[in-house]
GROMACS .gro file of C-alpha atoms in nm:
model
  356
    1MET     CA    1  13.845  13.506  33.897
    2TYR     CA    2  14.220  13.520  33.910
    3ARG     CA    3  14.377  13.687  33.614
    4ILE     CA    4  14.522  13.441  33.367
    5THR     CA    5  14.537  13.711  33.100
    6THR     CA    6  14.747  13.791  32.795
    7ARG     CA    7  14.809  14.063  32.540
    8HIS     CA    8  14.495  14.189  32.370
    9ARG     CA    9  14.652  14.186  32.027
   10LEU     CA   10  14.705  13.811  32.024
   11THR     CA   11  14.464  13.575  31.856
   12VAL     CA   12  14.309  13.442  32.174
   13ALA     CA   13  14.183  13.784  32.274
   14ALA     CA   14  13.848  13.767  32.095
   15VAL     CA   15  13.755  13.441  32.263
   16VAL     CA   16  13.886  13.538  32.604
   17VAL     CA   17  13.722  13.879  32.609
   18GLY     CA   18  13.380  13.734  32.546
   19THR     CA   19  13.408  13.471  32.816
   20ALA     CA   20  13.606  13.664  33.075
   21LEU     CA   21  13.393  13.976  33.054
   22ALA     CA   22  13.076  13.772  33.088
   23ALA     CA   23  13.224  13.612  33.398
   24THR     CA   24  13.318  13.945  33.556
   25ALA     CA   25  13.003  14.141  33.473
   26CYS     CA   26  12.836  14.195  33.808
   27ASN     CA   27  12.616  14.502  33.783
   28ALA     CA   28  12.537  14.781  33.542
   29SER     CA   29  12.718  15.060  33.722
   30ALA     CA   30  13.068  15.162  33.817
   31ASP     CA   31  13.186  15.139  34.175
   32LYS     CA   32  13.411  15.434  34.246
   33ASP     CA   33  13.584  15.323  34.562
   34LYS     CA   34  13.774  15.589  34.753
   35SER     CA   35  13.829  15.376  35.058
   36PRO     CA   36  14.088  15.464  35.322
   37ALA     CA   37  14.278  15.151  35.226
   38ALA     CA   38  14.312  15.283  34.874
   39GLY     CA   39  14.433  15.616  35.001
   40GLY     CA   40  14.146  15.836  34.884
   41THR     CA   41  14.213  16.147  34.677
   42GLY     CA   42  14.484  16.394  34.763
   43GLY     CA   43  14.507  16.768  34.720
   44ASP     CA   44  14.766  16.765  34.440
   45SER     CA   45  14.620  16.549  34.164
   46ALA     CA   46  14.946  16.567  33.968
   47LYS     CA   47  15.100  16.336  34.230
   48ASN     CA   48  14.807  16.099  34.260
   49ILE     CA   49  14.756  15.752  34.112
   50VAL     CA   50  14.419  15.617  33.999
   51LEU     CA   51  14.387  15.241  33.962
   52VAL     CA   52  14.098  15.102  33.756
   53THR     CA   53  14.016  14.732  33.799
   54PRO     CA   54  13.814  14.518  33.555
   55GLU     CA   55  13.599  14.378  33.835
   56PRO     CA   56  13.542  14.434  34.208
   57ILE     CA   57  13.854  14.353  34.407
   58GLY     CA   58  13.669  14.156  34.674
   59VAL     CA   59  13.884  13.860  34.773
   60ASN     CA   60  14.083  13.871  34.447
   61ASP     CA   61  14.441  13.880  34.576
   62PHE     CA   62  14.575  13.951  34.227
   63LEU     CA   63  14.388  14.283  34.223
   64LYS     CA   64  14.466  14.345  34.589
   65LEU     CA   65  14.834  14.335  34.501
   66ALA     CA   66  14.774  14.590  34.225
   67ALA     CA   67  14.604  14.821  34.475
   68THR     CA   68  14.897  14.783  34.711
   69GLY     CA   69  15.137  14.871  34.431
   70ALA     CA   70  14.933  15.182  34.345
   71GLN     CA   71  14.926  15.292  34.706
   72ASN     CA   72  15.302  15.243  34.746
   73ALA     CA   73  15.375  15.429  34.423
   74ALA     CA   74  15.149  15.721  34.521
   75ARG     CA   75  15.307  15.744  34.865
   76LYS     CA   76  15.653  15.755  34.709
   77ALA     CA   77  15.540  16.030  34.471
   78GLY     CA   78  15.396  16.231  34.760
   79GLY     CA   79  15.036  16.183  34.652
   80SER     CA   80  14.757  15.934  34.719
   81ALA     CA   81  14.585  15.647  34.539
   82THR     CA   82  14.224  15.600  34.437
   83VAL     CA   83  14.075  15.270  34.323
   84LEU     CA   84  13.783  15.262  34.079
   85GLU     CA   85  13.632  14.913  34.071
   86SER     CA   86  13.436  14.816  33.760
   87LYS     CA   87  13.126  14.602  33.801
   88ASP     CA   88  13.055  14.540  33.433
   89THR     CA   89  13.191  14.607  33.085
   90SER     CA   90  13.035  14.952  33.050
   91ALA     CA   91  13.179  15.052  33.387
   92ILE     CA   92  13.529  14.986  33.256
   93GLN     CA   93  13.502  15.273  33.009
   94GLN     CA   94  13.316  15.494  33.258
   95ASN     CA   95  13.583  15.443  33.520
   96VAL     CA   96  13.873  15.511  33.285
   97GLU     CA   97  13.703  15.833  33.173
   98ALA     CA   98  13.644  15.929  33.537
   99ALA     CA   99  14.008  15.856  33.617
  100VAL     CA  100  14.127  16.080  33.331
  101ARG     CA  101  13.907  16.364  33.455
  102GLN     CA  102  14.097  16.358  33.784
  103LYS     CA  103  14.419  16.438  33.592
  104PRO     CA  104  14.641  16.217  33.808
  105ALA     CA  105  15.009  16.149  33.749
  106VAL     CA  106  14.920  15.803  33.619
  107VAL     CA  107  14.604  15.608  33.540
  108VAL     CA  108  14.672  15.239  33.603
  109ALA     CA  109  14.456  14.968  33.443
  110VAL     CA  110  14.495  14.592  33.501
  111GLY     CA  111  14.386  14.336  33.242
  112PHE     CA  112  14.337  14.295  32.866
  113GLU     CA  113  13.980  14.428  32.893
  114PHE     CA  114  14.120  14.782  32.891
  115ALA     CA  115  14.302  14.765  32.557
  116ASP     CA  116  14.044  14.948  32.344
  117VAL     CA  117  13.943  15.212  32.596
  118LEU     CA  118  14.304  15.295  32.684
  119ALA     CA  119  14.387  15.336  32.316
  120GLN     CA  120  14.093  15.574  32.277
  121GLN     CA  121  14.178  15.774  32.588
  122ALA     CA  122  14.548  15.790  32.508
  123GLU     CA  123  14.472  15.947  32.171
  124ALA     CA  124  14.216  16.188  32.315
  125ASN     CA  125  14.435  16.284  32.613
  126PRO     CA  126  14.799  16.287  32.496
  127LYS     CA  127  14.920  16.455  32.815
  128GLN     CA  128  14.773  16.188  33.043
  129GLN     CA  129  15.002  15.898  33.129
  130PHE     CA  130  14.866  15.542  33.147
  131LEU     CA  131  15.014  15.223  33.289
  132PHE     CA  132  14.865  14.910  33.133
  133VAL     CA  133  14.938  14.603  33.346
  134ASP     CA  134  14.925  14.240  33.230
  135SER     CA  135  14.856  14.335  32.869
  136CYS     CA  136  14.932  14.593  32.601
  137THR     CA  137  14.759  14.778  32.321
  138THR     CA  138  14.803  14.663  31.961
  139LYS     CA  139  14.940  15.000  31.861
  140PRO     CA  140  15.208  15.163  32.076
  141TYR     CA  141  15.134  15.504  32.228
  142PRO     CA  142  15.391  15.736  32.383
  143ASN     CA  143  15.166  15.788  32.686
  144ILE     CA  144  15.087  15.419  32.746
  145THR     CA  145  15.347  15.219  32.937
  146CYS     CA  146  15.286  14.843  32.932
  147ALA     CA  147  15.389  14.596  33.201
  148THR     CA  148  15.368  14.229  33.104
  149PHE     CA  149  15.476  13.907  33.274
  150ARG     CA  150  15.691  13.609  33.179
  151GLU     CA  151  15.461  13.353  33.340
  152HIS     CA  152  15.639  13.068  33.165
  153GLU     CA  153  15.946  13.110  33.385
  154GLY     CA  154  15.748  13.046  33.704
  155THR     CA  155  15.553  12.764  33.542
  156PHE     CA  156  15.882  12.594  33.455
  157LEU     CA  157  15.986  12.602  33.822
  158ALA     CA  158  15.651  12.460  33.933
  159GLY     CA  159  15.700  12.182  33.681
  160ALA     CA  160  16.045  12.117  33.822
  161GLU     CA  161  15.881  12.062  34.161
  162ALA     CA  162  15.631  11.825  34.002
  163GLY     CA  163  15.908  11.628  33.836
  164LEU     CA  164  16.073  11.572  34.172
  165LEU     CA  165  15.748  11.492  34.355
  166THR     CA  166  15.571  11.265  34.107
  167LYS     CA  167  15.551  10.900  34.205
  168SER     CA  168  15.397  10.779  33.881
  169GLY     CA  169  15.635  10.971  33.658
  170LYS     CA  170  15.335  11.139  33.491
  171VAL     CA  171  15.247  11.508  33.525
  172GLY     CA  172  14.976  11.711  33.357
  173ALA     CA  173  14.784  12.035  33.328
  174VAL     CA  174  14.421  12.141  33.299
  175VAL     CA  175  14.419  12.455  33.085
  176ALA     CA  176  14.135  12.695  33.002
  177LEU     CA  177  14.211  12.737  32.631
  178ASP     CA  178  14.438  12.582  32.372
  179SER     CA  179  14.624  12.899  32.280
  180PRO     CA  180  14.994  12.991  32.284
  181GLN     CA  181  14.936  13.252  32.554
  182ILE     CA  182  14.749  13.026  32.794
  183ARG     CA  183  14.998  12.750  32.721
  184ARG     CA  184  15.247  12.964  32.913
  185PHE     CA  185  15.088  12.800  33.217
  186SER     CA  186  15.116  12.446  33.085
  187ASP     CA  187  15.389  12.370  32.828
  188PRO     CA  188  15.670  12.495  33.057
  189PHE     CA  189  15.524  12.281  33.336
  190GLY     CA  190  15.604  11.972  33.134
  191ALA     CA  191  15.946  12.114  33.041
  192GLY     CA  192  16.026  12.184  33.405
  193ALA     CA  193  15.932  11.831  33.501
  194LYS     CA  194  16.164  11.699  33.228
  195GLN     CA  195  16.442  11.915  33.369
  196THR     CA  196  16.436  11.741  33.706
  197ASN     CA  197  16.294  11.406  33.593
  198PRO     CA  198  16.394  11.326  33.232
  199ALA     CA  199  16.179  11.012  33.234
  200SER     CA  200  15.859  11.201  33.319
  201ALA     CA  201  15.567  11.223  33.075
  202PHE     CA  202  15.341  11.527  33.033
  203THR     CA  203  14.974  11.545  32.928
  204GLN     CA  204  14.751  11.852  32.915
  205LEU     CA  205  14.376  11.883  32.865
  206PHE     CA  206  14.172  12.193  32.781
  207VAL     CA  207  13.847  12.313  32.936
  208GLY     CA  208  13.727  12.490  32.620
  209GLY     CA  209  13.355  12.538  32.559
  210GLN     CA  210  13.154  12.855  32.608
  211LYS     CA  211  13.306  12.947  32.946
  212PRO     CA  212  13.660  12.812  32.964
  213PHE     CA  213  13.749  13.042  33.254
  214ASN     CA  214  13.439  12.969  33.457
  215ASP     CA  215  13.359  12.601  33.426
  216PRO     CA  216  13.469  12.416  33.742
  217ALA     CA  217  13.262  12.111  33.646
  218ARG     CA  218  13.447  12.067  33.317
  219ALA     CA  219  13.781  12.138  33.487
  220SER     CA  220  13.696  11.871  33.743
  221GLU     CA  221  13.617  11.622  33.465
  222GLN     CA  222  13.947  11.691  33.293
  223THR     CA  223  14.134  11.646  33.620
  224ALA     CA  224  13.964  11.310  33.671
  225SER     CA  225  14.063  11.214  33.316
  226LEU     CA  226  14.427  11.289  33.393
  227LYS     CA  227  14.405  11.085  33.712
  228ALA     CA  228  14.272  10.795  33.504
  229LYS     CA  229  14.595  10.820  33.304
  230ASP     CA  230  14.791  10.787  33.630
  231VAL     CA  231  14.892  11.155  33.638
  232ASP     CA  232  14.961  11.257  33.998
  233GLN     CA  233  15.085  11.619  33.964
  234ILE     CA  234  14.851  11.866  33.790
  235MET     CA  235  14.892  12.233  33.706
  236GLY     CA  236  14.558  12.415  33.717
  237ALA     CA  237  14.540  12.700  33.467
  238ALA     CA  238  14.167  12.754  33.435
  239SER     CA  239  14.112  13.069  33.649
  240ALA     CA  240  13.998  13.076  34.010
  241ALA     CA  241  13.660  12.924  33.924
  242GLY     CA  242  13.808  12.654  33.704
  243ASN     CA  243  14.085  12.578  33.947
  244LEU     CA  244  13.832  12.506  34.220
  245GLY     CA  245  13.715  12.221  33.998
  246VAL     CA  246  14.075  12.108  33.954
  247PHE     CA  247  14.149  12.124  34.326
  248ASN     CA  248  13.831  11.948  34.434
  249ALA     CA  249  13.883  11.665  34.189
  250ALA     CA  250  14.251  11.643  34.279
  251LYS     CA  251  14.169  11.620  34.648
  252ALA     CA  252  13.913  11.344  34.587
  253ALA     CA  253  14.160  11.151  34.371
  254GLY     CA  254  14.462  11.196  34.596
  255VAL     CA  255  14.640  11.402  34.332
  256GLN     CA  256  14.859  11.705  34.400
  257ALA     CA  257  14.786  12.032  34.219
  258TYR     CA  258  14.946  12.370  34.147
  259GLY     CA  259  14.780  12.714  34.140
  260VAL     CA  260  14.840  13.039  33.953
  261ASP     CA  261  14.855  13.417  33.999
  262VAL     CA  262  14.816  13.416  34.379
  263ASN     CA  263  14.850  13.170  34.667
  264GLN     CA  264  14.566  12.922  34.611
  265CYS     CA  265  14.689  12.670  34.869
  266SER     CA  266  14.426  12.781  35.119
  267ALA     CA  267  14.156  12.688  34.866
  268ALA     CA  268  14.249  12.321  34.907
  269PRO     CA  269  14.481  12.262  35.203
  270GLY     CA  270  14.674  11.939  35.169
  271THR     CA  271  14.627  11.934  34.791
  272VAL     CA  272  14.803  12.237  34.640
  273VAL     CA  273  15.182  12.210  34.627
  274ASP     CA  274  15.275  12.559  34.510
  275ASN     CA  275  15.161  12.853  34.297
  276VAL     CA  276  15.301  13.058  34.010
  277ILE     CA  277  15.267  13.413  34.147
  278LYS     CA  278  15.234  13.730  33.940
  279ARG     CA  279  15.346  14.026  34.153
  280THR     CA  280  15.120  14.298  34.020
  281ASP     CA  281  15.226  14.519  34.311
  282ILE     CA  282  15.582  14.523  34.181
  283ALA     CA  283  15.475  14.584  33.820
  284VAL     CA  284  15.251  14.875  33.926
  285ALA     CA  285  15.502  15.036  34.161
  286GLN     CA  286  15.795  15.008  33.920
  287GLY     CA  287  15.583  15.109  33.622
  288VAL     CA  288  15.468  15.426  33.795
  289ASP     CA  289  15.828  15.500  33.897
  290GLN     CA  290  15.933  15.465  33.534
  291ILE     CA  291  15.665  15.708  33.418
  292VAL     CA  292  15.716  15.962  33.695
  293GLY     CA  293  16.089  15.935  33.634
  294GLY     CA  294  16.041  16.066  33.281
  295LYS     CA  295  16.067  15.740  33.083
  296PRO     CA  296  15.709  15.658  32.976
  297GLY     CA  297  15.605  15.431  32.693
  298GLY     CA  298  15.722  15.094  32.571
  299VAL     CA  299  15.679  14.748  32.720
  300THR     CA  300  15.854  14.623  33.032
  301SER     CA  301  15.853  14.248  33.090
  302TYR     CA  302  15.858  14.116  33.447
  303GLY     CA  303  15.993  13.770  33.520
  304LEU     CA  304  16.201  13.596  33.783
  305LYS     CA  305  16.488  13.843  33.747
  306GLU     CA  306  16.269  14.146  33.811
  307GLY     CA  307  16.073  13.979  34.092
  308GLY     CA  308  15.751  14.004  33.893
  309ILE     CA  309  15.715  13.625  33.873
  310THR     CA  310  15.781  13.395  34.167
  311LEU     CA  311  15.650  13.091  34.351
  312THR     CA  312  15.476  13.092  34.687
  313GLY     CA  313  15.750  12.854  34.799
  314MET     CA  314  16.016  13.117  34.730
  315GLU     CA  315  15.838  13.399  34.915
  316PRO     CA  316  15.835  13.494  35.285
  317GLY     CA  317  15.555  13.334  35.485
  318LEU     CA  318  15.592  12.987  35.337
  319GLU     CA  319  15.544  12.828  35.679
  320THR     CA  320  15.189  12.966  35.704
  321SER     CA  321  15.101  12.939  35.333
  322GLN     CA  322  14.935  12.595  35.363
  323CYS     CA  323  15.135  12.491  35.056
  324LEU     CA  324  15.269  12.135  35.046
  325ILE     CA  325  15.605  12.254  34.914
  326ALA     CA  326  15.684  12.367  35.269
  327GLN     CA  327  15.720  11.998  35.355
  328HIS     CA  328  15.989  11.948  35.088
  329PRO     CA  329  16.287  12.177  35.158
  330ASP     CA  330  16.513  11.955  34.946
  331VAL     CA  331  16.286  12.005  34.644
  332LEU     CA  332  16.271  12.378  34.707
  333LYS     CA  333  16.651  12.396  34.727
  334THR     CA  334  16.677  12.239  34.381
  335VAL     CA  335  16.415  12.477  34.242
  336LEU     CA  336  16.591  12.781  34.388
  337GLY     CA  337  16.902  12.668  34.206
  338LEU     CA  338  16.709  12.648  33.879
  339ARG     CA  339  16.566  12.994  33.948
  340ASP     CA  340  16.920  13.130  33.978
  341GLN     CA  341  17.018  12.967  33.649
  342ILE     CA  342  16.720  13.123  33.471
  343VAL     CA  343  16.797  13.465  33.617
  344GLY     CA  344  17.163  13.424  33.525
  345GLY     CA  345  17.082  13.319  33.169
  346THR     CA  346  17.219  12.966  33.195
  347ILE     CA  347  16.869  12.825  33.138
  348THR     CA  348  16.629  12.982  32.889
  349VAL     CA  349  16.266  12.880  32.926
  350ALA     CA  350  16.085  12.852  32.593
  351ASP     CA  351  15.791  13.093  32.564
  352PRO     CA  352  15.490  12.931  32.392
  353ALA     CA  353  15.358  13.279  32.308
  354ALA     CA  354  15.675  13.401  32.141
  355ALA     CA  355  15.654  13.483  31.773
  356LYS     CA  356  15.783  13.196  31.562
   0.00000   0.00000   0.00000
């Protein structure tokens, strides 16, 4: 599934870990991939990067971007990159331990699933540097550098598109869980729509249940419910599996949808307008640079300003993206202007996950 993930220390973690790990558990062994694409292992381990993923990369573009970032960072450091793909929950710990044994410059881990094992390994191996992407440990460690994302900024821009494109004046979202962190993909969508269409109304529904991140049937039902309320622009924030339910129902109902994390337009051509993209390649490459440059530790947040959050519509290759936003250059021009205002500080997007 695509990674709609948040910091492990937040209250949603217990629920998400149980459901997300069950969804990603494939086999009972680790897959230690030293493919040519990943770079393999180099002679000087002190210059190498080892990336550990929470599940097989497969067609998961979010993790593919992380692998690209690791490869670019290793090349810049004069070393090489190795990718260790985890097939189940036990493999996560096995792979992190295997990565530490290689004594690379940096061990990179992507996803909240790594919080506990990274904390353990950081304490046991104080000289080993870790980069924790898309999450952070509860307790700070001098040898763990965290890279998180301001997803709400991109969601706001997607909502701005929806506000300009809606014909009914009603926009909505189908969200995996009712939590402040996951609401980063929904609340700002409504706010963005209000920015460009003050008369617009926003409604969101939650998948919930035992498998909120892997229930396309329930996501489809919620999408149909929004359509029944005359909503015609819907943000899908229910993971790759859940979003397939959103997209299929949206296509059947003649509703336009929005994806997350990677370009999901190809999953439903003619239905998906745009996507809120999390550039894990940038977070990995810059995070490794920070560590190698002698400034490890702390939390770096990546948003529109840093290039860590963007929209497919604002990236090169829009003409072949299969995204509907390509047909609306006037809308995109307005959204680019809003992006500049957010980057410049004129507009501040409220973060649903921020401490009150």
